Amino acid sequence: MPIITGAKVVVTCPGRNFVTLKIETDQGLYGLGDATLNGRELAVASYLQDHVIEDIWQFLYRGAYWRRGPVTMSAIAAVDTALWDIKAKIAGLPLYQLLGGASRQGVMVYGHANGADIDATIDSARDYQQQGYRAIRLQSGVPGLASAYGVSKDKYFYEPADGDLPRENQWSTERYLRSVPELFERARAILGDDVHLLHDAHHRLSPIEAGRLGRDLEPYRPFWLEDPTPAENQAGFRIIRQHTTTPIAVGEVFNSIWDCKQLIEDQLIDYIRTTVVHAGGITHLRRIADFAALHDVRTGCHGATDLSPVCMGAALHFDLSVPNFGVQEYMRHTPETDAVFPHAYSFADGYLHPGEEPGIGVDIDEAAAAKYPYRRAYLPVNRLEDGTMFNW
Ligand code: CS2
Ligand code: MG
């Protein structure tokens, strides 16, 4: 068996910041793990460089006095993913084979259609449909609001962390709740019945407002309504459930099974969005998925651009293997990012496949990474129209 000889942290910014852990062995084999935490990249880099040197998940999790939290769990995830990568490379198998083999032929992904208004959003969705996507997320600008989170200026590439200091967006729940049902009504009429339509509320609603939105969207049969309300108060989701049959997805900001225990146990959600990097790696994500399966909850891993190709590769092996897979988010990375992280995964007919290379099938070109030094970038914050700091 190869012996671990070292670990290094690569921080690079090919258009956006990524933190990657590389664990090296005495036999030239190495494993990679994504450790990117959007807007807090250097905190995880420091955690890895200064505190994490061991290789066992339980030791890292249970041995730490300050357990959980996004920084700790992203660091543990990077170690865990890199070790799975090494193990699969030693076995000479793509990682999904070590996870029990493929449960399906491909991983259904959803793309991001967005636009300044409803027409532009539907145009963008048609474009995705023509490219073969079977599931599409719809986000549109809200009439009367200058900007909206999740709506890109670029047709394909969207980067929410765009300011050296946090940008401020304006928010109006009333305007938003009026505009989304209209978007879905028109989209369903134009795009037809054979495409899954998704929407992300980005934690902007109270439970009762979310219940109303879910109910208003029911005639258009959304695949899911994501992050309707902040999930610190897990019991709040009961109110949403009492008012709508629209499926609910949550969890991109969760980092442990404890964050979703009640939501899953009480069947208050339909999709759990935790993913490899922010939820403790493959090892912990499998535990969450198994727990979810017992309660009829399916997976729907977060896959925005701040989840590096290393995370995407690992997530695809996980997705291919878990029985209760639902969908995988797929926001394409820029050509610069793809060049830093050459990968075996590929898209065809609405599905991604992780490829057959041993390990997770994603590499890092360290010389290319070195050309892009870290640049500070923050996610925006929200204020209501009267300037109140938005509370939800
Ligand atoms: C979004 C992301 O992809 C999503 O569902 O919620 O844009 C998310 O806000 C960013 O990944 C935050 O880092
Ligand atoms: Mg989201």
mmCIF file of C-alpha atoms and ligand atoms in Angstrom:
data_model
loop_
_atom_site.group_PDB
_atom_site.id
_atom_site.type_symbol
_atom_site.label_atom_id
_atom_site.label_comp_id
_atom_site.label_asym_id
_atom_site.label_seq_id
_atom_site.Cartn_x
_atom_site.Cartn_y
_atom_site.Cartn_z
ATOM 1 C CA MET A 1 0.000 0.000 0.000
ATOM 2 C CA PRO A 2 1.272 3.482 -0.777
ATOM 3 C CA ILE A 3 2.227 5.609 2.174
ATOM 4 C CA ILE A 4 1.063 9.199 2.455
ATOM 5 C CA THR A 5 4.073 11.462 2.253
ATOM 6 C CA GLY A 6 2.589 14.925 2.143
ATOM 7 C CA ALA A 7 -0.357 17.192 1.599
ATOM 8 C CA LYS A 8 -0.488 20.581 -0.044
ATOM 9 C CA VAL A 9 -3.142 23.205 -0.495
ATOM 10 C CA VAL A 10 -3.441 24.919 -3.886
ATOM 11 C CA VAL A 11 -5.323 28.240 -3.978
ATOM 12 C CA THR A 12 -6.088 29.525 -7.468
ATOM 13 C CA CYS A 13 -8.451 32.002 -9.130
ATOM 14 C CA PRO A 14 -9.084 31.071 -12.782
ATOM 15 C CA GLY A 15 -12.066 33.440 -12.916
ATOM 16 C CA ARG A 16 -13.144 32.546 -9.372
ATOM 17 C CA ASN A 17 -11.382 31.240 -6.275
ATOM 18 C CA PHE A 18 -10.833 27.535 -5.654
ATOM 19 C CA VAL A 19 -9.034 25.747 -2.825
ATOM 20 C CA THR A 20 -7.793 22.240 -3.653
ATOM 21 C CA LEU A 21 -6.088 19.743 -1.370
ATOM 22 C CA LYS A 22 -3.537 17.408 -2.925
ATOM 23 C CA ILE A 23 -2.510 14.384 -0.830
ATOM 24 C CA GLU A 24 0.668 12.748 -2.109
ATOM 25 C CA THR A 25 2.008 9.213 -1.606
ATOM 26 C CA ASP A 26 5.434 7.575 -1.927
ATOM 27 C CA GLN A 27 4.351 5.822 -5.142
ATOM 28 C CA GLY A 28 3.638 8.913 -7.191
ATOM 29 C CA LEU A 29 -0.125 8.448 -6.733
ATOM 30 C CA TYR A 30 -2.002 11.425 -5.404
ATOM 31 C CA GLY A 31 -5.577 12.301 -4.523
ATOM 32 C CA LEU A 32 -7.490 15.564 -4.868
ATOM 33 C CA GLY A 33 -10.209 17.101 -2.741
ATOM 34 C CA ASP A 34 -12.153 20.349 -3.228
ATOM 35 C CA ALA A 35 -12.069 22.674 -0.188
ATOM 36 C CA THR A 36 -13.679 25.793 -1.680
ATOM 37 C CA LEU A 37 -16.013 27.782 0.582
ATOM 38 C CA ASN A 38 -17.359 30.746 -1.375
ATOM 39 C CA GLY A 39 -16.131 34.072 0.062
ATOM 40 C CA ARG A 40 -14.287 32.277 2.910
ATOM 41 C CA GLU A 41 -11.721 30.385 0.863
ATOM 42 C CA LEU A 42 -8.681 31.365 2.919
ATOM 43 C CA ALA A 43 -10.308 30.228 6.186
ATOM 44 C CA VAL A 44 -10.485 26.647 4.894
ATOM 45 C CA ALA A 45 -6.993 26.881 3.378
ATOM 46 C CA SER A 46 -5.673 27.912 6.771
ATOM 47 C CA TYR A 47 -7.635 25.131 8.492
ATOM 48 C CA LEU A 48 -6.030 22.578 6.190
ATOM 49 C CA GLN A 49 -2.545 24.033 6.227
ATOM 50 C CA ASP A 50 -2.385 24.783 9.893
ATOM 51 C CA HIS A 51 -4.577 22.171 11.565
ATOM 52 C CA VAL A 52 -5.417 19.107 9.463
ATOM 53 C CA ILE A 53 -2.753 16.500 8.874
ATOM 54 C CA GLU A 54 -4.444 13.180 9.620
ATOM 55 C CA ASP A 55 -6.302 10.898 7.302
ATOM 56 C CA ILE A 56 -9.284 9.432 9.078
ATOM 57 C CA TRP A 57 -12.663 11.090 8.906
ATOM 58 C CA GLN A 58 -13.797 9.959 12.347
ATOM 59 C CA PHE A 59 -10.622 11.227 13.897
ATOM 60 C CA LEU A 60 -11.033 14.575 12.171
ATOM 61 C CA TYR A 61 -14.696 14.882 13.105
ATOM 62 C CA ARG A 62 -14.855 13.365 16.557
ATOM 63 C CA GLY A 63 -11.399 14.366 17.616
ATOM 64 C CA ALA A 64 -12.096 18.057 17.092
ATOM 65 C CA TYR A 65 -13.438 19.979 20.048
ATOM 66 C CA TRP A 66 -14.956 22.640 17.692
ATOM 67 C CA ARG A 67 -17.047 20.249 15.640
ATOM 68 C CA ARG A 68 -19.021 20.958 12.485
ATOM 69 C CA GLY A 69 -19.446 24.315 10.741
ATOM 70 C CA PRO A 70 -18.722 25.028 7.059
ATOM 71 C CA VAL A 71 -14.993 25.693 7.474
ATOM 72 C CA THR A 72 -14.238 22.525 9.443
ATOM 73 C CA MET A 73 -16.490 20.324 7.334
ATOM 74 C CA SER A 74 -15.073 21.652 4.039
ATOM 75 C CA ALA A 75 -11.574 20.897 5.278
ATOM 76 C CA ILE A 76 -12.580 17.375 6.354
ATOM 77 C CA ALA A 77 -14.323 16.916 2.995
ATOM 78 C CA ALA A 78 -11.145 17.774 1.114
ATOM 79 C CA VAL A 79 -9.153 15.165 3.037
ATOM 80 C CA ASP A 80 -11.914 12.581 2.667
ATOM 81 C CA THR A 81 -12.305 13.154 -1.084
ATOM 82 C CA ALA A 82 -8.567 13.035 -1.713
ATOM 83 C CA LEU A 83 -8.332 9.735 0.183
ATOM 84 C CA TRP A 84 -11.213 8.207 -1.807
ATOM 85 C CA ASP A 85 -9.449 9.410 -4.951
ATOM 86 C CA ILE A 86 -6.240 7.657 -3.900
ATOM 87 C CA LYS A 87 -8.044 4.461 -2.914
ATOM 88 C CA ALA A 88 -9.890 4.258 -6.219
ATOM 89 C CA LYS A 89 -6.653 4.928 -8.108
ATOM 90 C CA ILE A 90 -4.946 2.102 -6.202
ATOM 91 C CA ALA A 91 -7.856 -0.181 -7.118
ATOM 92 C CA GLY A 92 -7.598 1.028 -10.723
ATOM 93 C CA LEU A 93 -11.329 1.750 -10.709
ATOM 94 C CA PRO A 94 -13.536 4.804 -11.182
ATOM 95 C CA LEU A 95 -14.731 5.812 -7.726
ATOM 96 C CA TYR A 96 -18.368 4.865 -8.341
ATOM 97 C CA GLN A 97 -17.308 1.221 -8.556
ATOM 98 C CA LEU A 98 -15.958 1.410 -5.015
ATOM 99 C CA LEU A 99 -19.234 2.946 -3.894
ATOM 100 C CA GLY A 100 -21.164 -0.115 -5.039
ATOM 101 C CA GLY A 101 -21.283 0.448 -8.791
ATOM 102 C CA ALA A 102 -23.656 2.372 -11.019
ATOM 103 C CA SER A 103 -27.331 2.479 -10.083
ATOM 104 C CA ARG A 104 -28.181 4.295 -13.313
ATOM 105 C CA GLN A 105 -26.714 5.046 -16.730
ATOM 106 C CA GLY A 106 -26.164 8.749 -16.180
ATOM 107 C CA VAL A 107 -26.736 11.606 -13.786
ATOM 108 C CA MET A 108 -29.648 13.873 -14.715
ATOM 109 C CA VAL A 109 -28.546 17.476 -14.304
ATOM 110 C CA TYR A 110 -30.341 20.793 -14.287
ATOM 111 C CA GLY A 111 -29.007 23.897 -15.980
ATOM 112 C CA HIS A 112 -29.580 27.528 -15.028
ATOM 113 C CA ALA A 113 -31.840 29.573 -17.274
ATOM 114 C CA ASN A 114 -32.074 33.176 -16.190
ATOM 115 C CA GLY A 115 -32.766 36.590 -17.607
ATOM 116 C CA ALA A 116 -33.617 40.175 -16.753
ATOM 117 C CA ASP A 117 -37.295 39.475 -17.436
ATOM 118 C CA ILE A 118 -39.641 36.582 -18.146
ATOM 119 C CA ASP A 119 -39.107 36.609 -21.928
ATOM 120 C CA ALA A 120 -35.326 36.528 -21.583
ATOM 121 C CA THR A 121 -35.541 33.711 -19.031
ATOM 122 C CA ILE A 122 -37.773 31.607 -21.280
ATOM 123 C CA ASP A 123 -35.447 32.225 -24.254
ATOM 124 C CA SER A 124 -32.569 31.006 -22.140
ATOM 125 C CA ALA A 125 -34.571 27.932 -21.054
ATOM 126 C CA ARG A 126 -35.346 27.069 -24.684
ATOM 127 C CA ASP A 127 -31.668 27.232 -25.415
ATOM 128 C CA TYR A 128 -31.008 24.699 -22.630
ATOM 129 C CA GLN A 129 -33.821 22.504 -23.924
ATOM 130 C CA GLN A 130 -32.247 22.513 -27.363
ATOM 131 C CA GLN A 131 -28.953 21.437 -25.833
ATOM 132 C CA GLY A 132 -30.702 18.382 -24.438
ATOM 133 C CA TYR A 133 -31.285 19.406 -20.810
ATOM 134 C CA ARG A 134 -34.207 17.580 -19.187
ATOM 135 C CA ALA A 135 -34.307 19.803 -16.118
ATOM 136 C CA ILE A 136 -33.956 23.583 -16.036
ATOM 137 C CA ARG A 137 -33.912 26.079 -13.181
ATOM 138 C CA LEU A 138 -35.769 29.327 -13.910
ATOM 139 C CA GLN A 139 -34.713 32.597 -12.252
ATOM 140 C CA SER A 140 -35.900 35.920 -13.570
ATOM 141 C CA GLY A 141 -35.369 39.565 -12.681
ATOM 142 C CA VAL A 142 -38.218 40.923 -10.553
ATOM 143 C CA PRO A 143 -40.109 43.945 -11.977
ATOM 144 C CA GLY A 144 -39.290 47.009 -9.888
ATOM 145 C CA LEU A 145 -36.074 45.599 -8.390
ATOM 146 C CA ALA A 146 -32.748 46.696 -9.848
ATOM 147 C CA SER A 147 -31.011 43.343 -9.487
ATOM 148 C CA ALA A 148 -31.845 39.859 -8.302
ATOM 149 C CA TYR A 149 -29.620 37.169 -6.836
ATOM 150 C CA GLY A 150 -29.256 34.199 -9.159
ATOM 151 C CA VAL A 151 -29.744 36.250 -12.327
ATOM 152 C CA SER A 152 -26.625 36.511 -14.401
ATOM 153 C CA LYS A 153 -25.431 39.200 -16.796
ATOM 154 C CA ASP A 154 -23.752 36.509 -18.886
ATOM 155 C CA LYS A 155 -25.747 33.951 -20.870
ATOM 156 C CA TYR A 156 -24.000 30.861 -19.521
ATOM 157 C CA PHE A 157 -21.676 31.809 -16.718
ATOM 158 C CA TYR A 158 -22.859 33.088 -13.401
ATOM 159 C CA GLU A 159 -20.727 34.049 -10.471
ATOM 160 C CA PRO A 160 -22.586 35.240 -7.386
ATOM 161 C CA ALA A 161 -19.449 36.234 -5.448
ATOM 162 C CA ASP A 162 -18.662 39.288 -7.492
ATOM 163 C CA GLY A 163 -17.499 42.049 -5.156
ATOM 164 C CA ASP A 164 -14.295 42.894 -3.368
ATOM 165 C CA LEU A 165 -16.806 44.134 -0.798
ATOM 166 C CA PRO A 166 -20.311 42.632 -0.601
ATOM 167 C CA ARG A 167 -22.681 44.157 -3.168
ATOM 168 C CA GLU A 168 -26.109 45.106 -1.852
ATOM 169 C CA ASN A 169 -29.268 43.858 -3.575
ATOM 170 C CA GLN A 170 -32.714 45.250 -2.986
ATOM 171 C CA TRP A 171 -35.519 42.904 -2.020
ATOM 172 C CA SER A 172 -39.313 43.010 -2.035
ATOM 173 C CA THR A 173 -41.178 39.840 -1.094
ATOM 174 C CA GLU A 174 -44.435 41.201 -2.504
ATOM 175 C CA ARG A 175 -42.969 41.917 -5.937
ATOM 176 C CA TYR A 176 -41.191 38.571 -5.971
ATOM 177 C CA LEU A 177 -44.286 36.573 -5.007
ATOM 178 C CA ARG A 178 -46.211 38.243 -7.817
ATOM 179 C CA SER A 179 -43.615 37.572 -10.495
ATOM 180 C CA VAL A 180 -42.613 33.903 -10.026
ATOM 181 C CA PRO A 181 -46.036 32.295 -10.717
ATOM 182 C CA GLU A 182 -46.264 34.328 -13.938
ATOM 183 C CA LEU A 183 -42.814 33.125 -14.962
ATOM 184 C CA PHE A 184 -43.846 29.504 -14.394
ATOM 185 C CA GLU A 185 -47.201 29.842 -16.085
ATOM 186 C CA ARG A 186 -45.617 31.186 -19.257
ATOM 187 C CA ALA A 187 -42.651 28.838 -19.111
ATOM 188 C CA ARG A 188 -44.823 25.733 -18.797
ATOM 189 C CA ALA A 189 -47.008 26.865 -21.689
ATOM 190 C CA ILE A 190 -44.022 27.505 -23.967
ATOM 191 C CA LEU A 191 -41.574 24.779 -22.884
ATOM 192 C CA GLY A 192 -44.155 21.980 -22.712
ATOM 193 C CA ASP A 193 -44.756 19.209 -20.205
ATOM 194 C CA ASP A 194 -41.677 17.087 -20.811
ATOM 195 C CA VAL A 195 -39.121 19.232 -19.042
ATOM 196 C CA HIS A 196 -38.552 19.516 -15.301
ATOM 197 C CA LEU A 197 -38.715 23.119 -14.088
ATOM 198 C CA LEU A 198 -37.027 24.191 -10.865
ATOM 199 C CA HIS A 199 -36.836 27.405 -8.851
ATOM 200 C CA ASP A 200 -34.559 28.670 -6.072
ATOM 201 C CA ALA A 201 -35.996 31.119 -3.513
ATOM 202 C CA HIS A 202 -32.551 31.572 -1.894
ATOM 203 C CA HIS A 203 -33.893 31.559 1.680
ATOM 204 C CA ARG A 204 -35.838 34.788 1.096
ATOM 205 C CA LEU A 205 -39.294 33.823 2.425
ATOM 206 C CA SER A 206 -41.014 33.151 5.707
ATOM 207 C CA PRO A 207 -42.619 29.705 5.997
ATOM 208 C CA ILE A 208 -46.136 30.995 5.330
ATOM 209 C CA GLU A 209 -44.964 33.034 2.313
ATOM 210 C CA ALA A 210 -43.196 29.938 1.016
ATOM 211 C CA GLY A 211 -46.394 27.955 1.474
ATOM 212 C CA ARG A 212 -48.206 30.486 -0.671
ATOM 213 C CA LEU A 213 -45.577 30.431 -3.402
ATOM 214 C CA GLY A 214 -45.569 26.631 -3.438
ATOM 215 C CA ARG A 215 -49.341 26.619 -3.767
ATOM 216 C CA ASP A 216 -49.331 29.255 -6.519
ATOM 217 C CA LEU A 217 -46.799 27.178 -8.484
ATOM 218 C CA GLU A 218 -48.667 23.865 -8.192
ATOM 219 C CA PRO A 219 -50.591 24.196 -11.504
ATOM 220 C CA TYR A 220 -47.224 24.336 -13.346
ATOM 221 C CA ARG A 221 -45.862 21.210 -11.593
ATOM 222 C CA PRO A 222 -42.406 22.405 -10.548
ATOM 223 C CA PHE A 223 -39.811 19.695 -9.911
ATOM 224 C CA TRP A 224 -38.871 21.568 -6.746
ATOM 225 C CA LEU A 225 -38.918 24.828 -4.853
ATOM 226 C CA GLU A 226 -35.446 25.270 -3.359
ATOM 227 C CA ASP A 227 -34.442 26.968 -0.106
ATOM 228 C CA PRO A 228 -37.875 28.498 0.467
ATOM 229 C CA THR A 229 -36.962 29.672 3.955
ATOM 230 C CA PRO A 230 -33.828 29.666 6.098
ATOM 231 C CA ALA A 231 -33.470 26.248 7.679
ATOM 232 C CA GLU A 232 -32.090 27.108 11.089
ATOM 233 C CA ASN A 233 -35.640 26.581 12.301
ATOM 234 C CA GLN A 234 -36.250 23.125 10.859
ATOM 235 C CA ALA A 235 -39.762 22.971 12.337
ATOM 236 C CA GLY A 236 -40.769 25.951 10.151
ATOM 237 C CA PHE A 237 -40.878 23.612 7.168
ATOM 238 C CA ARG A 238 -43.940 21.968 8.683
ATOM 239 C CA ILE A 239 -45.890 25.143 7.879
ATOM 240 C CA ILE A 240 -44.814 24.942 4.224
ATOM 241 C CA ARG A 241 -45.860 21.294 4.077
ATOM 242 C CA GLN A 242 -49.293 22.124 5.467
ATOM 243 C CA HIS A 243 -49.977 24.434 2.537
ATOM 244 C CA THR A 244 -48.509 22.943 -0.609
ATOM 245 C CA THR A 245 -47.668 19.756 -2.501
ATOM 246 C CA THR A 246 -44.833 21.465 -4.401
ATOM 247 C CA PRO A 247 -41.703 19.396 -3.629
ATOM 248 C CA ILE A 248 -39.195 21.140 -1.383
ATOM 249 C CA ALA A 249 -35.387 21.047 -1.722
ATOM 250 C CA VAL A 250 -32.978 22.374 0.873
ATOM 251 C CA GLY A 251 -29.472 21.948 2.214
ATOM 252 C CA GLU A 252 -26.762 23.573 0.069
ATOM 253 C CA VAL A 253 -25.565 25.464 3.148
ATOM 254 C CA PHE A 254 -25.803 22.455 5.494
ATOM 255 C CA ASN A 255 -22.638 20.735 6.545
ATOM 256 C CA SER A 256 -23.704 17.808 8.642
ATOM 257 C CA ILE A 257 -26.428 15.232 9.042
ATOM 258 C CA TRP A 258 -27.540 17.070 12.166
ATOM 259 C CA ASP A 259 -28.519 20.113 10.070
ATOM 260 C CA CYS A 260 -31.151 18.051 8.256
ATOM 261 C CA LYS A 261 -32.050 15.409 10.836
ATOM 262 C CA GLN A 262 -35.516 16.730 11.678
ATOM 263 C CA LEU A 263 -36.254 17.811 8.100
ATOM 264 C CA ILE A 264 -35.603 14.278 6.879
ATOM 265 C CA GLU A 265 -36.980 12.327 9.813
ATOM 266 C CA ASP A 266 -40.277 14.231 9.750
ATOM 267 C CA GLN A 267 -40.421 14.110 5.946
ATOM 268 C CA LEU A 268 -40.612 17.877 5.687
ATOM 269 C CA ILE A 269 -38.508 17.966 2.510
ATOM 270 C CA ASP A 270 -38.241 15.953 -0.703
ATOM 271 C CA TYR A 271 -34.659 16.622 -1.814
ATOM 272 C CA ILE A 272 -31.512 17.090 0.250
ATOM 273 C CA ARG A 273 -28.948 19.392 -1.418
ATOM 274 C CA THR A 274 -25.848 18.776 0.687
ATOM 275 C CA THR A 275 -22.814 18.119 -1.466
ATOM 276 C CA VAL A 276 -19.335 16.673 -1.175
ATOM 277 C CA VAL A 277 -17.266 19.715 -0.277
ATOM 278 C CA HIS A 278 -19.481 21.413 2.283
ATOM 279 C CA ALA A 279 -20.836 18.289 3.987
ATOM 280 C CA GLY A 280 -17.786 16.365 5.069
ATOM 281 C CA GLY A 281 -16.926 14.531 1.850
ATOM 282 C CA ILE A 282 -18.130 11.311 0.263
ATOM 283 C CA THR A 283 -18.125 9.455 3.585
ATOM 284 C CA HIS A 284 -20.553 11.773 5.339
ATOM 285 C CA LEU A 285 -22.674 12.420 2.244
ATOM 286 C CA ARG A 286 -23.326 8.693 1.900
ATOM 287 C CA ARG A 287 -24.515 8.624 5.494
ATOM 288 C CA ILE A 288 -26.917 11.499 4.800
ATOM 289 C CA ALA A 289 -28.175 9.815 1.613
ATOM 290 C CA ASP A 290 -28.817 6.502 3.393
ATOM 291 C CA PHE A 291 -30.692 8.279 6.167
ATOM 292 C CA ALA A 292 -32.685 10.224 3.556
ATOM 293 C CA ALA A 293 -33.560 7.019 1.692
ATOM 294 C CA LEU A 294 -35.282 5.668 4.796
ATOM 295 C CA HIS A 295 -37.597 8.689 4.726
ATOM 296 C CA ASP A 296 -38.332 8.949 0.975
ATOM 297 C CA VAL A 297 -36.031 11.922 0.489
ATOM 298 C CA ARG A 298 -33.871 12.007 -2.624
ATOM 299 C CA THR A 299 -30.554 13.721 -3.303
ATOM 300 C CA GLY A 300 -30.112 16.926 -5.318
ATOM 301 C CA CYS A 301 -26.494 17.982 -4.821
ATOM 302 C CA HIS A 302 -25.513 21.639 -5.008
ATOM 303 C CA GLY A 303 -23.400 22.236 -8.118
ATOM 304 C CA ALA A 304 -22.852 25.973 -8.598
ATOM 305 C CA THR A 305 -19.555 27.283 -9.974
ATOM 306 C CA ASP A 306 -18.010 27.695 -6.528
ATOM 307 C CA LEU A 307 -18.011 23.906 -6.251
ATOM 308 C CA SER A 308 -14.857 23.114 -8.161
ATOM 309 C CA PRO A 309 -14.544 20.459 -10.875
ATOM 310 C CA VAL A 310 -12.937 18.278 -8.175
ATOM 311 C CA CYS A 311 -16.171 18.467 -6.181
ATOM 312 C CA MET A 312 -18.299 17.991 -9.303
ATOM 313 C CA GLY A 313 -16.329 14.887 -10.293
ATOM 314 C CA ALA A 314 -16.682 13.399 -6.814
ATOM 315 C CA ALA A 315 -20.394 14.285 -6.673
ATOM 316 C CA LEU A 316 -21.014 12.522 -10.000
ATOM 317 C CA HIS A 317 -19.548 9.247 -8.711
ATOM 318 C CA PHE A 318 -21.749 9.595 -5.638
ATOM 319 C CA ASP A 319 -24.821 10.451 -7.768
ATOM 320 C CA LEU A 320 -24.293 7.501 -10.088
ATOM 321 C CA SER A 321 -24.128 5.081 -7.175
ATOM 322 C CA VAL A 322 -26.769 6.168 -4.631
ATOM 323 C CA PRO A 323 -30.165 4.498 -5.079
ATOM 324 C CA ASN A 324 -32.165 7.564 -3.974
ATOM 325 C CA PHE A 325 -30.588 10.016 -6.412
ATOM 326 C CA GLY A 326 -32.882 12.814 -7.613
ATOM 327 C CA VAL A 327 -30.998 15.363 -9.703
ATOM 328 C CA GLN A 328 -27.609 17.106 -9.812
ATOM 329 C CA GLU A 329 -27.163 20.854 -10.289
ATOM 330 C CA TYR A 330 -24.761 21.694 -13.116
ATOM 331 C CA MET A 331 -23.514 25.207 -13.687
ATOM 332 C CA ARG A 332 -20.775 25.035 -16.229
ATOM 333 C CA HIS A 333 -17.309 26.243 -15.273
ATOM 334 C CA THR A 334 -15.429 28.712 -17.428
ATOM 335 C CA PRO A 335 -12.815 27.486 -19.951
ATOM 336 C CA GLU A 336 -10.074 28.891 -17.637
ATOM 337 C CA THR A 337 -11.335 26.752 -14.750
ATOM 338 C CA ASP A 338 -11.676 23.672 -16.958
ATOM 339 C CA ALA A 339 -8.071 24.155 -18.097
ATOM 340 C CA VAL A 340 -6.810 24.233 -14.490
ATOM 341 C CA PHE A 341 -8.862 21.126 -13.632
ATOM 342 C CA PRO A 342 -8.798 18.693 -16.598
ATOM 343 C CA HIS A 343 -11.582 16.154 -16.078
ATOM 344 C CA ALA A 344 -13.112 12.952 -17.405
ATOM 345 C CA TYR A 345 -16.761 13.823 -16.792
ATOM 346 C CA SER A 346 -18.872 14.726 -19.791
ATOM 347 C CA PHE A 347 -22.376 15.857 -20.727
ATOM 348 C CA ALA A 348 -24.721 14.201 -23.229
ATOM 349 C CA ASP A 349 -28.529 14.272 -23.633
ATOM 350 C CA GLY A 350 -29.176 15.980 -20.317
ATOM 351 C CA TYR A 351 -26.981 13.612 -18.317
ATOM 352 C CA LEU A 352 -23.485 13.910 -16.909
ATOM 353 C CA HIS A 353 -21.275 10.861 -16.536
ATOM 354 C CA PRO A 354 -18.149 10.820 -14.341
ATOM 355 C CA GLY A 355 -16.146 8.807 -16.890
ATOM 356 C CA GLU A 356 -14.121 5.641 -16.396
ATOM 357 C CA GLU A 357 -10.759 6.980 -15.246
ATOM 358 C CA PRO A 358 -9.440 5.488 -12.000
ATOM 359 C CA GLY A 359 -10.242 7.728 -9.021
ATOM 360 C CA ILE A 360 -12.583 10.675 -9.317
ATOM 361 C CA GLY A 361 -11.304 11.473 -12.807
ATOM 362 C CA VAL A 362 -10.345 15.086 -12.149
ATOM 363 C CA ASP A 363 -6.792 16.436 -12.117
ATOM 364 C CA ILE A 364 -5.152 19.764 -11.326
ATOM 365 C CA ASP A 365 -2.623 21.517 -13.549
ATOM 366 C CA GLU A 366 -0.568 23.220 -10.859
ATOM 367 C CA ALA A 367 1.426 25.353 -13.304
ATOM 368 C CA ALA A 368 -1.824 26.722 -14.745
ATOM 369 C CA ALA A 369 -3.243 27.191 -11.214
ATOM 370 C CA ALA A 370 -0.196 29.266 -10.248
ATOM 371 C CA LYS A 371 -1.040 31.799 -12.976
ATOM 372 C CA TYR A 372 -4.202 32.836 -11.126
ATOM 373 C CA PRO A 373 -3.558 34.207 -7.632
ATOM 374 C CA TYR A 374 -6.368 34.452 -5.071
ATOM 375 C CA ARG A 375 -8.688 37.473 -5.437
ATOM 376 C CA ARG A 376 -10.974 38.486 -2.608
ATOM 377 C CA ALA A 377 -14.652 38.178 -3.590
ATOM 378 C CA TYR A 378 -17.812 38.219 -1.503
ATOM 379 C CA LEU A 379 -21.401 37.121 -1.976
ATOM 380 C CA PRO A 380 -23.952 39.974 -2.014
ATOM 381 C CA VAL A 381 -26.298 40.875 0.832
ATOM 382 C CA ASN A 382 -29.971 41.874 0.691
ATOM 383 C CA ARG A 383 -31.825 44.908 1.981
ATOM 384 C CA LEU A 384 -35.538 45.612 1.843
ATOM 385 C CA GLU A 385 -36.696 48.629 -0.192
ATOM 386 C CA ASP A 386 -36.651 50.883 2.892
ATOM 387 C CA GLY A 387 -33.043 49.930 3.637
ATOM 388 C CA THR A 388 -33.757 47.422 6.395
ATOM 389 C CA MET A 389 -31.169 44.674 6.546
ATOM 390 C CA PHE A 390 -33.068 41.670 5.257
ATOM 391 C CA ASN A 391 -33.768 39.264 8.031
ATOM 392 C CA TRP A 392 -34.515 35.957 6.372
HETATM 393 C C1 CS2 B 1 -27.328 28.868 -5.565
HETATM 394 C C2 CS2 B 1 -25.871 29.252 -5.560
HETATM 395 O O1 CS2 B 1 -26.748 27.185 -7.081
HETATM 396 C C3 CS2 B 1 -27.544 27.531 -6.226
HETATM 397 O O2 CS2 B 1 -28.516 26.880 -5.916
HETATM 398 O O3 CS2 B 1 -28.019 28.971 -4.384
HETATM 399 O O4 CS2 B 1 -25.751 30.321 -6.430
HETATM 400 C C4 CS2 B 1 -25.293 29.644 -4.233
HETATM 401 O O5 CS2 B 1 -25.915 30.782 -3.756
HETATM 402 C C5 CS2 B 1 -23.805 29.819 -4.327
HETATM 403 O O6 CS2 B 1 -23.266 28.593 -4.700
HETATM 404 C C6 CS2 B 1 -23.224 30.304 -3.002
HETATM 405 O O7 CS2 B 1 -21.881 30.046 -2.899
HETATM 406 MG MG MG B 2 -29.490 27.414 -4.211
#
